[in-house]
PDB file of C-alpha atoms in Angstrom:
ATOM      1  CA  MET J   1       0.009   0.004  -0.052  1.00  0.00           C
ATOM      2  CA  ILE J   2       2.819   2.222   0.809  1.00  0.00           C
ATOM      3  CA  ILE J   3       4.424   1.644  -2.597  1.00  0.00           C
ATOM      4  CA  LEU J   4       1.132   2.276  -4.352  1.00  0.00           C
ATOM      5  CA  ALA J   5       0.413   5.353  -2.575  1.00  0.00           C
ATOM      6  CA  SER J   6       3.792   6.736  -3.178  1.00  0.00           C
ATOM      7  CA  GLY J   7       3.255   6.080  -6.884  1.00  0.00           C
ATOM      8  CA  ILE J   8       0.118   7.992  -6.583  1.00  0.00           C
ATOM      9  CA  ALA J   9       1.969  11.179  -4.849  1.00  0.00           C
ATOM     10  CA  SER J  10       4.786  11.101  -7.380  1.00  0.00           C
ATOM     11  CA  GLN J  11       2.143  11.642 -10.072  1.00  0.00           C
ATOM     12  CA  ALA J  12       0.043  13.914  -7.810  1.00  0.00           C
ATOM     13  CA  VAL J  13       2.833  16.412  -6.606  1.00  0.00           C
ATOM     14  CA  PRO J  14       3.357  17.966  -9.885  1.00  0.00           C
ATOM     15  CA  ARG J  15      -0.438  18.674 -10.398  1.00  0.00           C
ATOM     16  CA  ILE J  16      -1.558  19.734  -6.969  1.00  0.00           C
ATOM     17  CA  GLY J  17       1.796  20.299  -5.051  1.00  0.00           C
ATOM     18  CA  ALA J  18       3.249  18.768  -2.005  1.00  0.00           C
ATOM     19  CA  ARG J  19       1.315  20.546   0.741  1.00  0.00           C
ATOM     20  CA  PRO J  20      -2.101  19.092   0.043  1.00  0.00           C
ATOM     21  CA  LEU J  21      -0.629  15.389  -0.070  1.00  0.00           C
ATOM     22  CA  MET J  22       1.150  16.311   3.070  1.00  0.00           C
ATOM     23  CA  ILE J  23      -1.925  17.246   4.774  1.00  0.00           C
ATOM     24  CA  VAL J  24      -4.095  14.391   3.247  1.00  0.00           C
ATOM     25  CA  GLY J  25      -1.530  11.637   4.143  1.00  0.00           C
ATOM     26  CA  SER J  26      -0.890  12.721   7.694  1.00  0.00           C
ATOM     27  CA  ALA J  27      -4.649  12.893   8.370  1.00  0.00           C
ATOM     28  CA  ILE J  28      -5.006   9.498   6.681  1.00  0.00           C
ATOM     29  CA  MET J  29      -2.160   8.126   8.684  1.00  0.00           C
ATOM     30  CA  ALA J  30      -3.402   9.653  12.048  1.00  0.00           C
ATOM     31  CA  GLY J  31      -6.855   8.305  11.496  1.00  0.00           C
ATOM     32  CA  GLY J  32      -5.599   4.677  10.639  1.00  0.00           C
ATOM     33  CA  MET J  33      -3.390   4.732  13.580  1.00  0.00           C
ATOM     34  CA  PHE J  34      -6.454   5.657  15.802  1.00  0.00           C
ATOM     35  CA  TRP J  35      -8.364   3.047  14.261  1.00  0.00           C
ATOM     36  CA  LEU J  36      -5.481   0.624  15.151  1.00  0.00           C
ATOM     37  CA  SER J  37      -5.693   1.916  18.805  1.00  0.00           C
ATOM     38  CA  ARG J  38      -9.113   0.632  19.033  1.00  0.00           C
ATOM     39  CA  ILE J  39      -7.762  -2.938  19.004  1.00  0.00           C
ATOM     40  CA  THR J  40      -8.841  -5.291  21.817  1.00  0.00           C
ATOM     41  CA  GLU J  41      -7.967  -8.944  22.664  1.00  0.00           C
ATOM     42  CA  HIS J  42     -11.283  -9.904  21.044  1.00  0.00           C
ATOM     43  CA  SER J  43     -10.325  -7.898  17.636  1.00  0.00           C
ATOM     44  CA  SER J  44     -10.287  -9.950  14.130  1.00  0.00           C
ATOM     45  CA  TYR J  45      -7.262  -9.712  12.067  1.00  0.00           C
ATOM     46  CA  ALA J  46      -9.267  -8.378   8.920  1.00  0.00           C
ATOM     47  CA  GLY J  47     -11.184  -5.496  11.121  1.00  0.00           C
ATOM     48  CA  GLY J  48      -8.584  -5.068  14.019  1.00  0.00           C
ATOM     49  CA  LEU J  49      -5.195  -4.991  12.091  1.00  0.00           C
ATOM     50  CA  LEU J  50      -5.224  -5.313   8.194  1.00  0.00           C
ATOM     51  CA  SER J  51      -7.702  -2.761   7.382  1.00  0.00           C
ATOM     52  CA  PRO J  52      -6.254  -0.076   9.850  1.00  0.00           C
ATOM     53  CA  MET J  53      -2.916  -0.852   8.793  1.00  0.00           C
ATOM     54  CA  LEU J  54      -3.778  -0.597   5.031  1.00  0.00           C
ATOM     55  CA  ILE J  55      -5.178   2.827   5.796  1.00  0.00           C
ATOM     56  CA  THR J  56      -2.021   3.911   7.699  1.00  0.00           C
ATOM     57  CA  ALA J  57       0.071   2.647   5.073  1.00  0.00           C
ATOM     58  CA  LEU J  58      -1.818   4.601   2.442  1.00  0.00           C
ATOM     59  CA  GLY J  59      -1.326   8.013   4.507  1.00  0.00           C
ATOM     60  CA  LEU J  60       2.182   7.255   4.905  1.00  0.00           C
ATOM     61  CA  GLY J  61       2.702   6.585   1.031  1.00  0.00           C
ATOM     62  CA  LEU J  62       1.057   9.915   0.606  1.00  0.00           C
ATOM     63  CA  LEU J  63       3.295  11.606   2.871  1.00  0.00           C
ATOM     64  CA  PHE J  64       6.748  10.226   2.032  1.00  0.00           C
ATOM     65  CA  VAL J  65       7.080  11.473  -1.419  1.00  0.00           C
ATOM     66  CA  PRO J  66       6.185  15.201  -0.841  1.00  0.00           C
ATOM     67  CA  MET J  67       8.110  15.195   2.401  1.00  0.00           C
ATOM     68  CA  ALA J  68      11.246  14.167   0.730  1.00  0.00           C
ATOM     69  CA  LEU J  69      10.706  16.664  -2.072  1.00  0.00           C
ATOM     70  CA  VAL J  70      10.044  19.703   0.327  1.00  0.00           C
ATOM     71  CA  SER J  71      13.160  18.901   2.351  1.00  0.00           C
ATOM     72  CA  LEU J  72      15.231  19.466  -0.930  1.00  0.00           C
ATOM     73  CA  THR J  73      13.342  22.516  -2.048  1.00  0.00           C
ATOM     74  CA  LYS J  74      15.051  25.930  -2.607  1.00  0.00           C
ATOM     75  CA  VAL J  75      18.257  23.951  -1.747  1.00  0.00           C
ATOM     76  CA  ARG J  76      21.241  24.882  -3.933  1.00  0.00           C
ATOM     77  CA  ASN J  77      22.561  22.247  -6.102  1.00  0.00           C
ATOM     78  CA  ALA J  78      25.914  22.115  -4.365  1.00  0.00           C
ATOM     79  CA  ASP J  79      24.030  21.349  -0.764  1.00  0.00           C
ATOM     80  CA  THR J  80      21.640  18.819  -2.015  1.00  0.00           C
ATOM     81  CA  GLY J  81      23.897  15.974  -0.774  1.00  0.00           C
ATOM     82  CA  VAL J  82      23.853  17.488   2.731  1.00  0.00           C
ATOM     83  CA  ALA J  83      20.251  18.263   2.779  1.00  0.00           C
ATOM     84  CA  SER J  84      19.565  14.596   1.596  1.00  0.00           C
ATOM     85  CA  SER J  85      21.724  13.219   4.424  1.00  0.00           C
ATOM     86  CA  LEU J  86      19.877  15.449   6.850  1.00  0.00           C
ATOM     87  CA  LEU J  87      16.667  14.167   5.676  1.00  0.00           C
ATOM     88  CA  ASN J  88      17.898  10.430   6.103  1.00  0.00           C
ATOM     89  CA  VAL J  89      19.321  11.156   9.420  1.00  0.00           C
ATOM     90  CA  GLY J  90      15.965  12.828  10.686  1.00  0.00           C
ATOM     91  CA  GLN J  91      14.073   9.799   9.507  1.00  0.00           C
ATOM     92  CA  GLN J  92      16.430   7.325  11.119  1.00  0.00           C
ATOM     93  CA  VAL J  93      17.027   9.241  14.284  1.00  0.00           C
ATOM     94  CA  GLY J  94      13.434  10.287  14.479  1.00  0.00           C
ATOM     95  CA  GLY J  95      12.220   6.517  14.045  1.00  0.00           C
ATOM     96  CA  SER J  96      14.549   5.288  16.988  1.00  0.00           C
ATOM     97  CA  ILE J  97      13.469   7.916  19.360  1.00  0.00           C
ATOM     98  CA  GLY J  98       9.705   7.524  18.073  1.00  0.00           C
ATOM     99  CA  LEU J  99       9.980   3.625  18.679  1.00  0.00           C
ATOM    100  CA  ALA J 100      11.729   4.083  21.967  1.00  0.00           C
ATOM    101  CA  LEU J 101       8.963   6.495  23.343  1.00  0.00           C
ATOM    102  CA  LEU J 102       5.990   4.520  21.717  1.00  0.00           C
ATOM    103  CA  GLY J 103       7.349   1.155  23.189  1.00  0.00           C
ATOM    104  CA  THR J 104       7.839   2.870  26.643  1.00  0.00           C
ATOM    105  CA  VAL J 105       4.231   3.961  26.443  1.00  0.00           C
ATOM    106  CA  ALA J 106       2.726   0.533  25.386  1.00  0.00           C
ATOM    107  CA  TRP J 107       4.907  -1.487  27.828  1.00  0.00           C
ATOM    108  CA  SER J 108       4.207   1.062  30.627  1.00  0.00           C
ATOM    109  CA  ALA J 109       0.356   0.776  29.933  1.00  0.00           C
ATOM    110  CA  VAL J 110       0.705  -3.309  29.856  1.00  0.00           C
ATOM    111  CA  ALA J 111       2.806  -3.411  33.348  1.00  0.00           C
ATOM    112  CA  THR J 112      -0.196  -0.920  34.744  1.00  0.00           C
ATOM    113  CA  SER J 113      -2.747  -3.370  33.442  1.00  0.00           C
ATOM    114  CA  LEU J 114      -1.221  -6.215  34.659  1.00  0.00           C
ATOM    115  CA  ARG J 115      -0.756  -4.911  38.359  1.00  0.00           C
ATOM    116  CA  SER J 116      -4.330  -3.530  38.407  1.00  0.00           C
ATOM    117  CA  GLN J 117      -5.939  -6.858  36.962  1.00  0.00           C
ATOM    118  CA  THR J 118      -3.781  -8.918  39.278  1.00  0.00           C
ATOM    119  CA  ALA J 119      -4.527  -6.718  42.160  1.00  0.00           C
ATOM    120  CA  SER J 120      -8.333  -6.777  41.469  1.00  0.00           C
ATOM    121  CA  ALA J 121      -8.119 -10.747  41.516  1.00  0.00           C
ATOM    122  CA  ALA J 122      -6.181 -11.011  44.932  1.00  0.00           C
ATOM    123  CA  GLY J 123      -8.103 -13.622  47.136  1.00  0.00           C
ATOM    124  CA  HIS J 124      -9.272 -15.524  44.126  1.00  0.00           C
ATOM    125  CA  PRO J 125      -7.226 -18.434  42.672  1.00  0.00           C
ATOM    126  CA  LEU J 126      -5.897 -17.400  39.198  1.00  0.00           C
ATOM    127  CA  THR J 127      -6.306 -20.431  36.911  1.00  0.00           C
ATOM    128  CA  ALA J 128      -4.067 -20.730  33.762  1.00  0.00           C
ATOM    129  CA  ALA J 129      -7.125 -19.557  31.669  1.00  0.00           C
ATOM    130  CA  THR J 130      -7.631 -16.446  33.937  1.00  0.00           C
ATOM    131  CA  GLN J 131      -3.899 -15.666  33.747  1.00  0.00           C
ATOM    132  CA  THR J 132      -4.026 -15.850  30.076  1.00  0.00           C
ATOM    133  CA  GLN J 133      -6.913 -13.760  29.636  1.00  0.00           C
ATOM    134  CA  ILE J 134      -5.308 -11.071  31.943  1.00  0.00           C
ATOM    135  CA  GLN J 135      -2.152 -11.113  29.755  1.00  0.00           C
ATOM    136  CA  HIS J 136      -4.042 -10.890  26.545  1.00  0.00           C
ATOM    137  CA  HIS J 137      -5.903  -7.700  27.899  1.00  0.00           C
ATOM    138  CA  ALA J 138      -2.871  -6.443  29.203  1.00  0.00           C
ATOM    139  CA  LEU J 139      -1.073  -6.434  25.656  1.00  0.00           C
ATOM    140  CA  ALA J 140      -4.054  -5.211  23.809  1.00  0.00           C
ATOM    141  CA  THR J 141      -4.121  -2.419  26.149  1.00  0.00           C
ATOM    142  CA  GLY J 142      -0.786  -1.616  25.994  1.00  0.00           C
ATOM    143  CA  PHE J 143      -0.667  -1.637  22.206  1.00  0.00           C
ATOM    144  CA  SER J 144      -3.529   0.336  22.040  1.00  0.00           C
ATOM    145  CA  HIS J 145      -2.010   3.244  23.997  1.00  0.00           C
ATOM    146  CA  GLY J 146       1.055   2.831  21.976  1.00  0.00           C
ATOM    147  CA  PHE J 147      -0.846   3.081  18.577  1.00  0.00           C
ATOM    148  CA  LEU J 148      -3.002   6.116  20.231  1.00  0.00           C
ATOM    149  CA  GLY J 149       0.403   7.739  21.037  1.00  0.00           C
ATOM    150  CA  CYS J 150       1.405   7.279  17.264  1.00  0.00           C
ATOM    151  CA  ALA J 151      -1.985   8.626  15.931  1.00  0.00           C
ATOM    152  CA  ALA J 152      -1.116  12.093  18.302  1.00  0.00           C
ATOM    153  CA  ILE J 153       2.148  12.135  16.267  1.00  0.00           C
ATOM    154  CA  GLY J 154       0.215  11.995  13.208  1.00  0.00           C
ATOM    155  CA  LEU J 155      -1.857  14.715  14.265  1.00  0.00           C
ATOM    156  CA  LEU J 156       1.103  16.675  15.261  1.00  0.00           C
ATOM    157  CA  ALA J 157       2.351  16.083  11.473  1.00  0.00           C
ATOM    158  CA  LEU J 158      -0.667  17.467  10.182  1.00  0.00           C
ATOM    159  CA  ILE J 159      -0.635  20.795  12.204  1.00  0.00           C
ATOM    160  CA  ILE J 160       3.087  21.195  11.018  1.00  0.00           C
ATOM    161  CA  ALA J 161       1.959  20.427   7.518  1.00  0.00           C
ATOM    162  CA  LEU J 162      -0.739  23.211   7.980  1.00  0.00           C
ATOM    163  CA  ALA J 163       1.122  25.738   9.749  1.00  0.00           C
ATOM    164  CA  ALA J 164       4.737  25.341   8.349  1.00  0.00           C
ATOM    165  CA  ILE J 165       4.860  23.926   4.971  1.00  0.00           C
ATOM    166  CA  ARG J 166       4.672  26.825   2.418  1.00  0.00           C
ATOM    167  CA  VAL J 167       6.237  25.179  -0.668  1.00  0.00           C
ATOM    168  CA  THR J 168       4.511  26.005  -4.070  1.00  0.00           C
ATOM    169  CA  ARG J 169       4.104  23.770  -7.186  1.00  0.00           C
ATOM    170  CA  GLU J 170       6.478  26.168  -8.843  1.00  0.00           C
ATOM    171  CA  ASP J 171       9.063  25.492  -6.086  1.00  0.00           C
ATOM    172  CA  LEU J 172       9.007  22.009  -6.925  1.00  0.00           C
ATOM    173  CA  SER J 173       9.215  22.433 -10.729  1.00  0.00           C
ATOM    174  CA  GLY J 174      13.212  21.671 -10.632  1.00  0.00           C
ATOM    175  CA  VAL J 175      14.199  25.259 -10.811  1.00  0.00           C
ATOM    176  CA  ASP J 176      16.958  26.092  -8.547  1.00  0.00           C
ATOM    177  CA  PRO J 177      15.937  29.488  -7.189  1.00  0.00           C
ATOM    178  CA  LEU J 178      19.295  29.984  -5.640  1.00  0.00           C
ATOM    179  CA  ALA J 179      21.196  29.481  -8.679  1.00  0.00           C
ATOM    180  CA  ALA J 180      23.085  32.176 -10.341  1.00  0.00           C
ATOM    181  CA  PRO J 181      20.984  33.481 -13.295  1.00  0.00           C
ATOM    182  CA  ALA J 182      22.042  32.729 -16.849  1.00  0.00           C
ATOM    183  CA  ASP J 183      23.529  35.266 -18.863  1.00  0.00           C
TER     184      ASP J 183
END
């Protein structure tokens, strides 16, 4: 889905510009992650995972191409290597920090859910089936919290696209505005 959406985005950028695609892509991605955050231990694969992951991938595909183009807009030809490497570093470091943050949110919610469910079952014998139910609920709760955090990051991307992206179609036309004029 990401590959399909990236192909659509690369065809759409010259016609509508990068900003609309970044807005739509981040909104779709945030919506898909919010839908994914509704997961429970009783969710089906198709409705609980596959569908929201496809929606999220659609949004990401629409977001990746214009984001890469915007990051290189108005950069002198001599500086495109540095600008491109900064994009790659930002993606790698941002992904690492984001994964660490969202993993911490998810596993903290799992631990909290396990503690509260175990405490509420105090005094009752815990069968293997009950322990399994408690673990499944805790995992679903934790991952739901992590996905909700990711949806919030998607909303932040939407706000940034709305407030900060001011690149026009003409800026993306391949003309280097900082190059010396031809005589």
